PDB file of C-alpha atoms in Angstrom:
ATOM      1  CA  UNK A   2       8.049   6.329  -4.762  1.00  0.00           C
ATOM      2  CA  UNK A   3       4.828   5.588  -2.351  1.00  0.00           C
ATOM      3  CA  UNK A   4       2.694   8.288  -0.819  1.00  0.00           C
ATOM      4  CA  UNK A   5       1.205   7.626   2.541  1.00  0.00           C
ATOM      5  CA  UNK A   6      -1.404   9.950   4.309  1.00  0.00           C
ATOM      6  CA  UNK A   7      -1.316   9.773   8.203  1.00  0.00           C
ATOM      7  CA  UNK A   8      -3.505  11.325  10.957  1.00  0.00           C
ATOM      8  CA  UNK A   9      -1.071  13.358  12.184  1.00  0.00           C
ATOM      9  CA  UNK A  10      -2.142  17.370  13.871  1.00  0.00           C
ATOM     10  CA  UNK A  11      -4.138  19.207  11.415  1.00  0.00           C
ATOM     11  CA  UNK A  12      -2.627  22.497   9.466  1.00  0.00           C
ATOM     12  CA  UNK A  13      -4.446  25.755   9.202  1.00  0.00           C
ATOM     13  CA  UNK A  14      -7.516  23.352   9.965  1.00  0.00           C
ATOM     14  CA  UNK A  15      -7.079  20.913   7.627  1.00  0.00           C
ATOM     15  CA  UNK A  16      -6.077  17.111   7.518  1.00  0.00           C
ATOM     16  CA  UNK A  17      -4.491  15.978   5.574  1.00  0.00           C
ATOM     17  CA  UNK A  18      -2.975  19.538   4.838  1.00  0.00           C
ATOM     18  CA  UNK A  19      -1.698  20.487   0.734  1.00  0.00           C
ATOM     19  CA  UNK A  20       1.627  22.066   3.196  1.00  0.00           C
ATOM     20  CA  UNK A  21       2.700  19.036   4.705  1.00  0.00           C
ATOM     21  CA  UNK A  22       2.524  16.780   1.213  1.00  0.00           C
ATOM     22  CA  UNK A  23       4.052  20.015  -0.343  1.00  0.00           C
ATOM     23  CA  UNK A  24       6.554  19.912   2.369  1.00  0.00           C
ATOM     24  CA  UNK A  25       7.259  16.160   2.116  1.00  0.00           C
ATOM     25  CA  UNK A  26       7.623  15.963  -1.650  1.00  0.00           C
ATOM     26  CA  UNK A  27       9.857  18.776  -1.704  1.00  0.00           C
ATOM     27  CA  UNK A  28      12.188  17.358   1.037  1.00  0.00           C
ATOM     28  CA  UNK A  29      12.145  14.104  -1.353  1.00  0.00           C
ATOM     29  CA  UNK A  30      12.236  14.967  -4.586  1.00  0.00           C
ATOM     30  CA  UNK A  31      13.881  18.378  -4.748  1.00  0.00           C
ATOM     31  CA  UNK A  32      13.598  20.060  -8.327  1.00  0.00           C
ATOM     32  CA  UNK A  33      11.543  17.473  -9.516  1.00  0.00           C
ATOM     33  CA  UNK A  34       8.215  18.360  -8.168  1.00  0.00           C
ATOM     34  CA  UNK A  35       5.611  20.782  -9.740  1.00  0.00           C
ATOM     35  CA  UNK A  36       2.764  21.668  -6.517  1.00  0.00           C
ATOM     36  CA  UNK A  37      -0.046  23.032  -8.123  1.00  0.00           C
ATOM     37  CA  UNK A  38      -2.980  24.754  -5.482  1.00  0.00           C
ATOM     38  CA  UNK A  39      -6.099  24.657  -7.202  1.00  0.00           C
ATOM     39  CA  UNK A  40     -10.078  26.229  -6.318  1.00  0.00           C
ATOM     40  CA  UNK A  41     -10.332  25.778  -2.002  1.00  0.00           C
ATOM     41  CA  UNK A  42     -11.004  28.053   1.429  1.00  0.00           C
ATOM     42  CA  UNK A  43      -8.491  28.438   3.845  1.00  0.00           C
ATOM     43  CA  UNK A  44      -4.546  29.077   2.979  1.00  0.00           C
ATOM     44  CA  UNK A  45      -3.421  25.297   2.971  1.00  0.00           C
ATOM     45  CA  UNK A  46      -0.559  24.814   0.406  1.00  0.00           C
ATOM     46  CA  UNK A  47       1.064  28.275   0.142  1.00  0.00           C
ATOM     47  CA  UNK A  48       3.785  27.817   2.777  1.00  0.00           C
ATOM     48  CA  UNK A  49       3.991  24.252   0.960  1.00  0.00           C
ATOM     49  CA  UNK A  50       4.394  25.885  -1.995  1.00  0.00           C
ATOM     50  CA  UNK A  51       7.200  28.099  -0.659  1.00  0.00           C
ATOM     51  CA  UNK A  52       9.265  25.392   0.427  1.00  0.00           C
ATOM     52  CA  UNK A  53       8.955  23.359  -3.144  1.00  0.00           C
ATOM     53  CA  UNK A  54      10.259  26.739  -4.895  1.00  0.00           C
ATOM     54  CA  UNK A  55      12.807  27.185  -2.089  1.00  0.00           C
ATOM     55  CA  UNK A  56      14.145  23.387  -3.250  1.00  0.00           C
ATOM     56  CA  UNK A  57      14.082  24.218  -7.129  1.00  0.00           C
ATOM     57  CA  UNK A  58      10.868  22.990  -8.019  1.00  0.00           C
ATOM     58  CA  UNK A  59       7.817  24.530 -10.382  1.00  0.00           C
ATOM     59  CA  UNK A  60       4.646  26.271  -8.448  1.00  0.00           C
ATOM     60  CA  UNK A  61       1.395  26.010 -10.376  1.00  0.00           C
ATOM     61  CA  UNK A  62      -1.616  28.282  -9.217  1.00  0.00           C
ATOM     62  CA  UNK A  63      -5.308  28.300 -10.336  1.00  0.00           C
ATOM     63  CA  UNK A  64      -6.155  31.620 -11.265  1.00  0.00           C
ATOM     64  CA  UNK A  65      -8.021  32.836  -8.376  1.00  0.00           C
ATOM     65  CA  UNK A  66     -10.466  34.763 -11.168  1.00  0.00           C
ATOM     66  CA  UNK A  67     -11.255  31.507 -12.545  1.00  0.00           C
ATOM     67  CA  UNK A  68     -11.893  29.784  -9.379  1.00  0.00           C
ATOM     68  CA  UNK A  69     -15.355  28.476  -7.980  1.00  0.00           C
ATOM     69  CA  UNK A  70     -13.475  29.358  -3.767  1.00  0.00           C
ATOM     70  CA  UNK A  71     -10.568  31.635  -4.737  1.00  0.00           C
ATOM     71  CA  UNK A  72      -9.358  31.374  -1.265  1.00  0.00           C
ATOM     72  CA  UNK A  73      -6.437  29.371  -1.448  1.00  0.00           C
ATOM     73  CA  UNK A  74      -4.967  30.338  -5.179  1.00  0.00           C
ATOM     74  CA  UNK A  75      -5.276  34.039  -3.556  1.00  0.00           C
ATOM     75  CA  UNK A  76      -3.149  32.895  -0.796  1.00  0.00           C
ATOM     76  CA  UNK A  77      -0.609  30.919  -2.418  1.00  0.00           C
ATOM     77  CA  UNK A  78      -0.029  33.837  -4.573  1.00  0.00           C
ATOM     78  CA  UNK A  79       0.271  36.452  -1.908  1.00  0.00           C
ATOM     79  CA  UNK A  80       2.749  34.050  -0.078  1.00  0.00           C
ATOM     80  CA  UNK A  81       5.224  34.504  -2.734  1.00  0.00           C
ATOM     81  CA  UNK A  82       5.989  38.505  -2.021  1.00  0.00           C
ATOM     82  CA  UNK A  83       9.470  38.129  -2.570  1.00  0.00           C
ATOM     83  CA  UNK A  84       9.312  35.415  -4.606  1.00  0.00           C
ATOM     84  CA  UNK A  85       7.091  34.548  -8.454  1.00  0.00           C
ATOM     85  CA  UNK A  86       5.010  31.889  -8.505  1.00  0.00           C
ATOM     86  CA  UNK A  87       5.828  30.104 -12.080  1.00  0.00           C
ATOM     87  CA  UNK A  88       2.444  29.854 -13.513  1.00  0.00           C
ATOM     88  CA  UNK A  89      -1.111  31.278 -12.403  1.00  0.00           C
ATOM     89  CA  UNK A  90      -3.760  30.050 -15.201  1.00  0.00           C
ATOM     90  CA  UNK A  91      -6.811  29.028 -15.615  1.00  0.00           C
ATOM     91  CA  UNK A  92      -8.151  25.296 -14.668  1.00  0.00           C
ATOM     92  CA  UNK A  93      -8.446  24.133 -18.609  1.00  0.00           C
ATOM     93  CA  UNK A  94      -4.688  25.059 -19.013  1.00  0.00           C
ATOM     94  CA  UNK A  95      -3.631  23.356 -16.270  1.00  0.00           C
ATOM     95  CA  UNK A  96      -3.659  19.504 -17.283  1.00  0.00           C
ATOM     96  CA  UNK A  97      -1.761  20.544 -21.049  1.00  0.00           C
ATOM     97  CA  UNK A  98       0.913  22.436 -18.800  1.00  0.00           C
ATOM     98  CA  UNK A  99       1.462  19.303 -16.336  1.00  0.00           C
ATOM     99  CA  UNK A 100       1.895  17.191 -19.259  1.00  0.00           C
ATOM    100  CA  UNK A 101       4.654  19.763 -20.837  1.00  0.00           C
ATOM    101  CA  UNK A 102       6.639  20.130 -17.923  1.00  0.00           C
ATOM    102  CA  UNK A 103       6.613  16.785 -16.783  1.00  0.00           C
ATOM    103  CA  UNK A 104       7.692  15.913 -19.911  1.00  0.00           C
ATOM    104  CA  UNK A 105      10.698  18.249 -20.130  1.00  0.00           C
ATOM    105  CA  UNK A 106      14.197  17.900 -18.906  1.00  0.00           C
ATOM    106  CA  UNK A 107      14.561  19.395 -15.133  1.00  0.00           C
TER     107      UNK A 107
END
């Protein structure tokens, strides 16, 4: 139940990367957690992403459209080829959602 940022290598230039708390929570808390990528440059938190749908859990996107640096919304989207990512909205829909799913039943 703790979260716990180290200065460990740095991920597609970042640090600390979205992927590697992605990565962790997923490995944790299986179905349980929603990753959401919001407005950003770079790619950090689509391969994240991938590996909390790939344990059950709920991906969240920004709509790159509505975003002030599309970059990373764009490339958590295009990560998921094979796969959908579960919601792509708007910023101001964002917080309601998070409240309704963490709310429901998993």
């Amino acid at each position: 139940g703790r979260l716990h940022v180290e200065t460990g290598a740095k991920e597609h230039h970042v640090r600390p990367a979205a992927n590697v708390l992605f990565r962790s929570a997923a490995h944790t808390y299986g179905s349980r957690v929603v990753g959401v990528v919001l407005t950003g440059s770079g790619q950090d938190g689509a391969d994240g992403l991938l590996t909390i749908k790939q344990y059950g859990g709920v991906a969240v996107v920004q709509d790159p459209h509505d975003a002030s640096f599309p970059s990373m919304p764009r490339s958590a989207i295009a990560a998921f080829a094979h796969h959908l990512v579960d919601y792509v909205i708007p910023l101001s829909n964002i917080a309601p959602l998070l409240i309704r799913l963490v709310s429901s039943s998993v």
